[in-house]
């Protein structure tokens, strides 16, 4: 089958979060099943053109207000299977994408011309196919920046090469919808009747994701539980009605994890490899992590995690996150409100954090870490450090307000690091709550998003660490045995695609 992924992010080229991981990993998994998969993303400033091949000739993209011209670059995705490599295309337009930032910069988090930039990108997807003479069976769009792709297909492009093409729209995060002034509608080049027919209208604004949800042939999100949650008002970000209306075509498919990148047995970013059979490398990672963050070292005799002869090791709790409300950072770091301070003050733990995001939160995190000797933080983005935190921590804290899937808790499980998570979205689908009677479970789960619920649950995990060590060790192993392969997920996407092609 021929599948074209349209996305604003894909690793290793452009990433702000899990969307980038998911798009590339899903593409590779589908290619490994023998399908012809291609990806199209914008050519941002950060993507080095000298490493790409330029297609001959310029490409015209008709939009409202005239034609825009772009160049197209291409390369094959690293890790591609030899027989069916995943080809990546980059739409190059200096005016729209030749700047720092994917969606914005710290001083301008949402570029004013984003509706125009992503309308251009979505339209360019069709021109690209014409240019290379390759028409997909499935156009698979991801999130609001590509949500116009199914709209264009349904309202105009389903002809000639695209007459048999079907569309799928995956929602990675319903909290981001691309809502802009309707003045921008002009740039889509679509008529005003389509504004209403396609469902763009949103309280006199233009909602790109909403139009995509009405227009795509099939919809899905990235975990079964989030698919159910988003159909109710509390989690639907005002689109629950649309999702209920489309519920026959809407499902949840859990993301996988890329075991080529997230695997403690062959991770180049950690000091020593380890596996469920021998966890000694995990203790080395813990020491390296402490050293990296300037935390005092543990007792020297601790030969391996769980060695009972040595004096008890202080548990390390890790976090790698975007510092935004979705991730529960208000309940952790809100000044005078959050629980991080009292956790570090009251408990014999060490807390490390890597993240970036909202200014108030970055500021508060640095402020707290200067006042607490057992809380260390790094503001910024570091692939290497994120691996070391996953490997070197005993627990991974993810108190999300909502979580469509969440990748970090799955990485944690693979690395023998016990997740402490809220019972929501994909977190609920992937982490089984510790039962201290039977010793079963893979992590610590709580229901309410309140500072005290986070405090109590971290306290429970720390108590278990000191008092139920054999159960902690058994949980680590249970987590490491979980199979979150992309192959399983890719097969479920194939079922959707096949259903569409047969019709
Ligand atoms: P989301 O996409 O909502 O941010 P996910 O858990 O799905 O949440 O994915 C987050 C991804 O981004 C993970 O791969 C995580 O390791 C990575 N990540 C987030 N912040 C950072 C950071 N500061 N440095 C390195 N990686 C980060
Ligand atoms: C989004 C979600 C996250 C999910 C990721 C990949 O960024 O916030 O939960 O794992 O997309 O699908």
PDB file of C-alpha atoms in Angstrom, residues 188-411:
ATOM      1  CA  UNK A 188      -6.764  28.369   2.255  1.00  0.00           C
ATOM      2  CA  UNK A 189      -8.107  29.190  -1.210  1.00  0.00           C
ATOM      3  CA  UNK A 190     -11.366  27.424  -0.313  1.00  0.00           C
ATOM      4  CA  UNK A 191     -14.800  28.956  -0.902  1.00  0.00           C
ATOM      5  CA  UNK A 192     -16.990  30.336   1.892  1.00  0.00           C
ATOM      6  CA  UNK A 193     -19.553  27.565   1.478  1.00  0.00           C
ATOM      7  CA  UNK A 194     -16.796  25.149   2.483  1.00  0.00           C
ATOM      8  CA  UNK A 195     -16.127  27.219   5.604  1.00  0.00           C
ATOM      9  CA  UNK A 196     -19.461  25.969   6.919  1.00  0.00           C
ATOM     10  CA  UNK A 197     -19.703  22.616   5.117  1.00  0.00           C
ATOM     11  CA  UNK A 198     -16.308  21.456   6.316  1.00  0.00           C
ATOM     12  CA  UNK A 199     -16.907  22.651   9.875  1.00  0.00           C
ATOM     13  CA  UNK A 200     -14.251  25.371  10.062  1.00  0.00           C
ATOM     14  CA  UNK A 201     -16.673  27.669  11.870  1.00  0.00           C
ATOM     15  CA  UNK A 202     -15.967  27.945  15.602  1.00  0.00           C
ATOM     16  CA  UNK A 203     -17.638  30.835  17.437  1.00  0.00           C
ATOM     17  CA  UNK A 204     -16.836  33.144  14.574  1.00  0.00           C
ATOM     18  CA  UNK A 205     -13.245  31.924  14.420  1.00  0.00           C
ATOM     19  CA  UNK A 206     -11.626  29.374  12.108  1.00  0.00           C
ATOM     20  CA  UNK A 207     -10.738  25.989  13.658  1.00  0.00           C
ATOM     21  CA  UNK A 208      -8.404  23.903  11.488  1.00  0.00           C
ATOM     22  CA  UNK A 209      -8.527  20.710  13.549  1.00  0.00           C
ATOM     23  CA  UNK A 210     -12.306  20.791  13.701  1.00  0.00           C
ATOM     24  CA  UNK A 211     -12.543  20.983   9.900  1.00  0.00           C
ATOM     25  CA  UNK A 212     -10.105  18.081   9.653  1.00  0.00           C
ATOM     26  CA  UNK A 213     -12.189  16.018  12.067  1.00  0.00           C
ATOM     27  CA  UNK A 214     -15.297  16.573   9.958  1.00  0.00           C
ATOM     28  CA  UNK A 215     -13.529  15.886   6.673  1.00  0.00           C
ATOM     29  CA  UNK A 216     -11.181  12.919   7.170  1.00  0.00           C
ATOM     30  CA  UNK A 217     -12.441   9.482   6.157  1.00  0.00           C
ATOM     31  CA  UNK A 218     -11.160   7.955   9.404  1.00  0.00           C
ATOM     32  CA  UNK A 219      -9.991   9.485  12.654  1.00  0.00           C
ATOM     33  CA  UNK A 220      -7.990   8.139  15.507  1.00  0.00           C
ATOM     34  CA  UNK A 221      -6.092   9.189  18.545  1.00  0.00           C
ATOM     35  CA  UNK A 222      -3.085   7.659  20.242  1.00  0.00           C
ATOM     36  CA  UNK A 223      -4.567   5.490  22.992  1.00  0.00           C
ATOM     37  CA  UNK A 224      -7.878   3.663  23.437  1.00  0.00           C
ATOM     38  CA  UNK A 225      -8.588   5.356  26.759  1.00  0.00           C
ATOM     39  CA  UNK A 226      -8.006   8.873  25.373  1.00  0.00           C
ATOM     40  CA  UNK A 227     -10.364   8.052  22.486  1.00  0.00           C
ATOM     41  CA  UNK A 228     -13.099   7.372  25.030  1.00  0.00           C
ATOM     42  CA  UNK A 229     -12.222  10.348  27.241  1.00  0.00           C
ATOM     43  CA  UNK A 230     -12.291  12.840  24.379  1.00  0.00           C
ATOM     44  CA  UNK A 231     -15.893  11.960  23.621  1.00  0.00           C
ATOM     45  CA  UNK A 232     -16.966  13.491  26.917  1.00  0.00           C
ATOM     46  CA  UNK A 233     -17.115  17.175  27.706  1.00  0.00           C
ATOM     47  CA  UNK A 234     -14.479  17.144  30.437  1.00  0.00           C
ATOM     48  CA  UNK A 235     -11.738  16.030  28.049  1.00  0.00           C
ATOM     49  CA  UNK A 236     -13.097  17.059  24.677  1.00  0.00           C
ATOM     50  CA  UNK A 237     -11.719  20.611  24.492  1.00  0.00           C
ATOM     51  CA  UNK A 238     -15.100  21.629  23.015  1.00  0.00           C
ATOM     52  CA  UNK A 239     -14.748  19.052  20.220  1.00  0.00           C
ATOM     53  CA  UNK A 240     -16.321  16.156  22.127  1.00  0.00           C
ATOM     54  CA  UNK A 241     -19.549  16.690  20.181  1.00  0.00           C
ATOM     55  CA  UNK A 242     -17.721  16.363  16.856  1.00  0.00           C
ATOM     56  CA  UNK A 243     -15.984  13.224  18.076  1.00  0.00           C
ATOM     57  CA  UNK A 244     -19.258  11.709  19.262  1.00  0.00           C
ATOM     58  CA  UNK A 245     -20.789  12.558  15.900  1.00  0.00           C
ATOM     59  CA  UNK A 246     -17.896  10.772  14.172  1.00  0.00           C
ATOM     60  CA  UNK A 247     -17.572   7.978  16.717  1.00  0.00           C
ATOM     61  CA  UNK A 248     -18.205   5.214  14.152  1.00  0.00           C
ATOM     62  CA  UNK A 249     -15.009   6.325  12.387  1.00  0.00           C
ATOM     63  CA  UNK A 250     -12.990   7.233  15.476  1.00  0.00           C
ATOM     64  CA  UNK A 251     -10.744   4.866  17.419  1.00  0.00           C
ATOM     65  CA  UNK A 252      -7.718   4.776  19.717  1.00  0.00           C
ATOM     66  CA  UNK A 253      -4.462   3.077  18.758  1.00  0.00           C
ATOM     67  CA  UNK A 254      -1.703   3.050  21.333  1.00  0.00           C
ATOM     68  CA  UNK A 255       1.656   4.436  20.226  1.00  0.00           C
ATOM     69  CA  UNK A 256       4.625   2.140  20.449  1.00  0.00           C
ATOM     70  CA  UNK A 257       8.194   2.867  21.379  1.00  0.00           C
ATOM     71  CA  UNK A 258      11.116   2.676  19.001  1.00  0.00           C
ATOM     72  CA  UNK A 259      13.240  -0.106  20.455  1.00  0.00           C
ATOM     73  CA  UNK A 260      16.133   0.915  18.179  1.00  0.00           C
ATOM     74  CA  UNK A 261      16.393   4.161  20.151  1.00  0.00           C
ATOM     75  CA  UNK A 262      14.901   3.315  23.561  1.00  0.00           C
ATOM     76  CA  UNK A 263      16.526   0.091  24.642  1.00  0.00           C
ATOM     77  CA  UNK A 264      18.800  -0.131  27.742  1.00  0.00           C
ATOM     78  CA  UNK A 265      20.638  -3.111  26.238  1.00  0.00           C
ATOM     79  CA  UNK A 266      22.041  -0.970  23.407  1.00  0.00           C
ATOM     80  CA  UNK A 267      21.718   2.648  24.407  1.00  0.00           C
ATOM     81  CA  UNK A 268      24.826   4.674  23.486  1.00  0.00           C
ATOM     82  CA  UNK A 269      23.787   7.476  25.861  1.00  0.00           C
ATOM     83  CA  UNK A 270      24.162   5.481  29.089  1.00  0.00           C
ATOM     84  CA  UNK A 271      27.403   4.373  30.780  1.00  0.00           C
ATOM     85  CA  UNK A 272      26.759   0.617  30.600  1.00  0.00           C
ATOM     86  CA  UNK A 273      24.110  -1.491  28.881  1.00  0.00           C
ATOM     87  CA  UNK A 274      21.700  -3.487  31.012  1.00  0.00           C
ATOM     88  CA  UNK A 275      18.700  -5.763  30.741  1.00  0.00           C
ATOM     89  CA  UNK A 276      16.219  -7.576  32.960  1.00  0.00           C
ATOM     90  CA  UNK A 277      18.779 -10.386  33.379  1.00  0.00           C
ATOM     91  CA  UNK A 278      21.449  -8.090  34.809  1.00  0.00           C
ATOM     92  CA  UNK A 279      20.534  -4.695  36.183  1.00  0.00           C
ATOM     93  CA  UNK A 280      24.029  -3.666  37.300  1.00  0.00           C
ATOM     94  CA  UNK A 281      24.271  -1.162  34.438  1.00  0.00           C
ATOM     95  CA  UNK A 282      21.238   0.625  35.897  1.00  0.00           C
ATOM     96  CA  UNK A 283      23.123   1.332  39.132  1.00  0.00           C
ATOM     97  CA  UNK A 284      25.955   2.784  37.025  1.00  0.00           C
ATOM     98  CA  UNK A 285      23.487   4.989  35.203  1.00  0.00           C
ATOM     99  CA  UNK A 286      22.139   6.187  38.543  1.00  0.00           C
ATOM    100  CA  UNK A 287      25.608   7.203  39.682  1.00  0.00           C
ATOM    101  CA  UNK A 288      26.324   8.902  36.349  1.00  0.00           C
ATOM    102  CA  UNK A 289      23.032  10.759  36.621  1.00  0.00           C
ATOM    103  CA  UNK A 290      23.856  11.973  40.126  1.00  0.00           C
ATOM    104  CA  UNK A 291      27.253  13.098  38.952  1.00  0.00           C
ATOM    105  CA  UNK A 292      25.797  14.896  35.958  1.00  0.00           C
ATOM    106  CA  UNK A 293      23.412  16.847  38.191  1.00  0.00           C
ATOM    107  CA  UNK A 294      25.858  17.363  41.078  1.00  0.00           C
ATOM    108  CA  UNK A 295      23.929  15.219  43.558  1.00  0.00           C
ATOM    109  CA  UNK A 296      25.867  13.404  46.297  1.00  0.00           C
ATOM    110  CA  UNK A 297      26.869   9.850  45.291  1.00  0.00           C
ATOM    111  CA  UNK A 298      25.200   6.763  46.759  1.00  0.00           C
ATOM    112  CA  UNK A 299      26.871   4.203  49.052  1.00  0.00           C
ATOM    113  CA  UNK A 300      29.866   2.793  47.248  1.00  0.00           C
ATOM    114  CA  UNK A 301      29.023  -0.825  47.960  1.00  0.00           C
ATOM    115  CA  UNK A 302      25.758  -0.721  46.045  1.00  0.00           C
ATOM    116  CA  UNK A 303      26.709  -3.333  43.506  1.00  0.00           C
ATOM    117  CA  UNK A 304      23.357  -3.488  41.795  1.00  0.00           C
ATOM    118  CA  UNK A 305      19.958  -1.979  42.123  1.00  0.00           C
ATOM    119  CA  UNK A 306      18.252  -3.923  44.859  1.00  0.00           C
ATOM    120  CA  UNK A 307      21.383  -5.209  46.538  1.00  0.00           C
ATOM    121  CA  UNK A 308      19.989  -5.718  50.046  1.00  0.00           C
ATOM    122  CA  UNK A 309      23.311  -5.963  51.816  1.00  0.00           C
ATOM    123  CA  UNK A 310      24.180  -2.313  51.213  1.00  0.00           C
ATOM    124  CA  UNK A 311      22.700   0.583  53.207  1.00  0.00           C
ATOM    125  CA  UNK A 312      19.536   1.792  51.536  1.00  0.00           C
ATOM    126  CA  UNK A 313      20.117   3.865  48.475  1.00  0.00           C
ATOM    127  CA  UNK A 314      18.236   7.130  48.221  1.00  0.00           C
ATOM    128  CA  UNK A 315      15.719   6.832  45.381  1.00  0.00           C
ATOM    129  CA  UNK A 316      16.034   9.171  42.424  1.00  0.00           C
ATOM    130  CA  UNK A 317      12.860  10.480  40.810  1.00  0.00           C
ATOM    131  CA  UNK A 318      13.262  11.712  37.225  1.00  0.00           C
ATOM    132  CA  UNK A 319      11.212  13.995  35.006  1.00  0.00           C
ATOM    133  CA  UNK A 320      11.637  14.869  31.317  1.00  0.00           C
ATOM    134  CA  UNK A 321       8.872  17.097  30.135  1.00  0.00           C
ATOM    135  CA  UNK A 322       7.520  20.093  28.340  1.00  0.00           C
ATOM    136  CA  UNK A 323       6.837  22.582  31.141  1.00  0.00           C
ATOM    137  CA  UNK A 324       3.216  23.257  30.221  1.00  0.00           C
ATOM    138  CA  UNK A 325      -0.081  22.940  32.093  1.00  0.00           C
ATOM    139  CA  UNK A 326      -0.935  19.644  30.369  1.00  0.00           C
ATOM    140  CA  UNK A 327       1.915  17.961  32.216  1.00  0.00           C
ATOM    141  CA  UNK A 328       0.680  18.854  35.728  1.00  0.00           C
ATOM    142  CA  UNK A 329       3.439  21.386  36.331  1.00  0.00           C
ATOM    143  CA  UNK A 330       1.034  23.797  38.043  1.00  0.00           C
ATOM    144  CA  UNK A 331       0.317  21.214  40.753  1.00  0.00           C
ATOM    145  CA  UNK A 332       4.036  20.527  41.128  1.00  0.00           C
ATOM    146  CA  UNK A 333       5.653  23.932  40.794  1.00  0.00           C
ATOM    147  CA  UNK A 334       2.891  26.539  41.185  1.00  0.00           C
ATOM    148  CA  UNK A 335       4.317  29.128  43.626  1.00  0.00           C
ATOM    149  CA  UNK A 336       2.917  28.549  47.127  1.00  0.00           C
ATOM    150  CA  UNK A 337       0.729  25.761  45.784  1.00  0.00           C
ATOM    151  CA  UNK A 338       2.734  23.004  44.106  1.00  0.00           C
ATOM    152  CA  UNK A 339       3.930  19.922  45.936  1.00  0.00           C
ATOM    153  CA  UNK A 340       7.514  19.638  44.636  1.00  0.00           C
ATOM    154  CA  UNK A 341       8.857  21.741  47.488  1.00  0.00           C
ATOM    155  CA  UNK A 342       7.246  19.682  50.247  1.00  0.00           C
ATOM    156  CA  UNK A 343       8.170  16.392  48.548  1.00  0.00           C
ATOM    157  CA  UNK A 344      11.835  17.378  48.558  1.00  0.00           C
ATOM    158  CA  UNK A 345      11.632  18.875  52.051  1.00  0.00           C
ATOM    159  CA  UNK A 346       9.865  15.938  53.697  1.00  0.00           C
ATOM    160  CA  UNK A 347      11.129  12.858  51.902  1.00  0.00           C
ATOM    161  CA  UNK A 348      14.513  11.217  51.633  1.00  0.00           C
ATOM    162  CA  UNK A 349      14.584  11.413  47.813  1.00  0.00           C
ATOM    163  CA  UNK A 350      16.459  13.140  45.019  1.00  0.00           C
ATOM    164  CA  UNK A 351      14.491  14.774  42.211  1.00  0.00           C
ATOM    165  CA  UNK A 352      15.968  15.599  38.798  1.00  0.00           C
ATOM    166  CA  UNK A 353      14.212  17.397  35.983  1.00  0.00           C
ATOM    167  CA  UNK A 354      14.961  18.167  32.351  1.00  0.00           C
ATOM    168  CA  UNK A 355      12.501  20.381  30.559  1.00  0.00           C
ATOM    169  CA  UNK A 356      11.582  23.616  28.914  1.00  0.00           C
ATOM    170  CA  UNK A 357       8.393  25.502  28.307  1.00  0.00           C
ATOM    171  CA  UNK A 358       6.382  28.259  29.922  1.00  0.00           C
ATOM    172  CA  UNK A 359       8.489  31.074  31.339  1.00  0.00           C
ATOM    173  CA  UNK A 360       6.906  31.164  34.816  1.00  0.00           C
ATOM    174  CA  UNK A 361       7.559  27.469  35.243  1.00  0.00           C
ATOM    175  CA  UNK A 362      11.170  27.551  34.044  1.00  0.00           C
ATOM    176  CA  UNK A 363      11.719  30.367  36.497  1.00  0.00           C
ATOM    177  CA  UNK A 364      10.035  28.544  39.388  1.00  0.00           C
ATOM    178  CA  UNK A 365      11.930  25.320  38.719  1.00  0.00           C
ATOM    179  CA  UNK A 366      15.269  27.135  38.811  1.00  0.00           C
ATOM    180  CA  UNK A 367      14.212  29.031  41.914  1.00  0.00           C
ATOM    181  CA  UNK A 368      13.261  25.816  43.746  1.00  0.00           C
ATOM    182  CA  UNK A 369      16.389  23.992  42.699  1.00  0.00           C
ATOM    183  CA  UNK A 370      18.507  26.801  44.114  1.00  0.00           C
ATOM    184  CA  UNK A 371      16.748  26.411  47.486  1.00  0.00           C
ATOM    185  CA  UNK A 372      16.672  22.611  47.751  1.00  0.00           C
ATOM    186  CA  UNK A 373      19.790  20.461  47.897  1.00  0.00           C
ATOM    187  CA  UNK A 374      17.936  17.363  46.638  1.00  0.00           C
ATOM    188  CA  UNK A 375      16.270  18.938  43.602  1.00  0.00           C
ATOM    189  CA  UNK A 376      18.350  19.562  40.501  1.00  0.00           C
ATOM    190  CA  UNK A 377      17.011  20.842  37.206  1.00  0.00           C
ATOM    191  CA  UNK A 378      18.234  21.582  33.717  1.00  0.00           C
ATOM    192  CA  UNK A 379      16.235  23.923  31.514  1.00  0.00           C
ATOM    193  CA  UNK A 380      16.692  23.029  27.873  1.00  0.00           C
ATOM    194  CA  UNK A 381      16.441  20.153  25.488  1.00  0.00           C
ATOM    195  CA  UNK A 382      18.877  17.236  25.523  1.00  0.00           C
ATOM    196  CA  UNK A 383      18.339  13.883  23.872  1.00  0.00           C
ATOM    197  CA  UNK A 384      21.335  12.397  25.673  1.00  0.00           C
ATOM    198  CA  UNK A 385      20.315  13.574  29.114  1.00  0.00           C
ATOM    199  CA  UNK A 386      16.765  12.336  28.599  1.00  0.00           C
ATOM    200  CA  UNK A 387      18.158   8.814  28.103  1.00  0.00           C
ATOM    201  CA  UNK A 388      20.334   9.075  31.192  1.00  0.00           C
ATOM    202  CA  UNK A 389      17.367  10.225  33.291  1.00  0.00           C
ATOM    203  CA  UNK A 390      15.232   7.317  32.080  1.00  0.00           C
ATOM    204  CA  UNK A 391      18.004   4.843  32.859  1.00  0.00           C
ATOM    205  CA  UNK A 392      19.366   6.321  36.077  1.00  0.00           C
ATOM    206  CA  UNK A 393      16.114   7.075  37.917  1.00  0.00           C
ATOM    207  CA  UNK A 394      14.201   4.713  40.183  1.00  0.00           C
ATOM    208  CA  UNK A 395      10.910   6.453  39.503  1.00  0.00           C
ATOM    209  CA  UNK A 396       9.621   8.656  36.701  1.00  0.00           C
ATOM    210  CA  UNK A 397       7.060  11.296  37.608  1.00  0.00           C
ATOM    211  CA  UNK A 398       4.340  12.227  35.098  1.00  0.00           C
ATOM    212  CA  UNK A 399       1.339  13.805  36.834  1.00  0.00           C
ATOM    213  CA  UNK A 400      -0.391  14.853  33.602  1.00  0.00           C
ATOM    214  CA  UNK A 401      -3.639  16.753  33.561  1.00  0.00           C
ATOM    215  CA  UNK A 402      -4.411  14.848  30.369  1.00  0.00           C
ATOM    216  CA  UNK A 403      -2.201  12.603  28.235  1.00  0.00           C
ATOM    217  CA  UNK A 404      -3.228  11.365  24.782  1.00  0.00           C
ATOM    218  CA  UNK A 405      -0.633   8.612  24.962  1.00  0.00           C
ATOM    219  CA  UNK A 406       2.613   9.646  26.613  1.00  0.00           C
ATOM    220  CA  UNK A 407       5.873   8.084  25.554  1.00  0.00           C
ATOM    221  CA  UNK A 408       8.030   8.729  28.594  1.00  0.00           C
ATOM    222  CA  UNK A 409       6.157   6.342  30.876  1.00  0.00           C
ATOM    223  CA  UNK A 410       6.686   3.595  28.281  1.00  0.00           C
ATOM    224  CA  UNK A 411      10.387   4.443  28.018  1.00  0.00           C
TER     225      UNK A 411
END
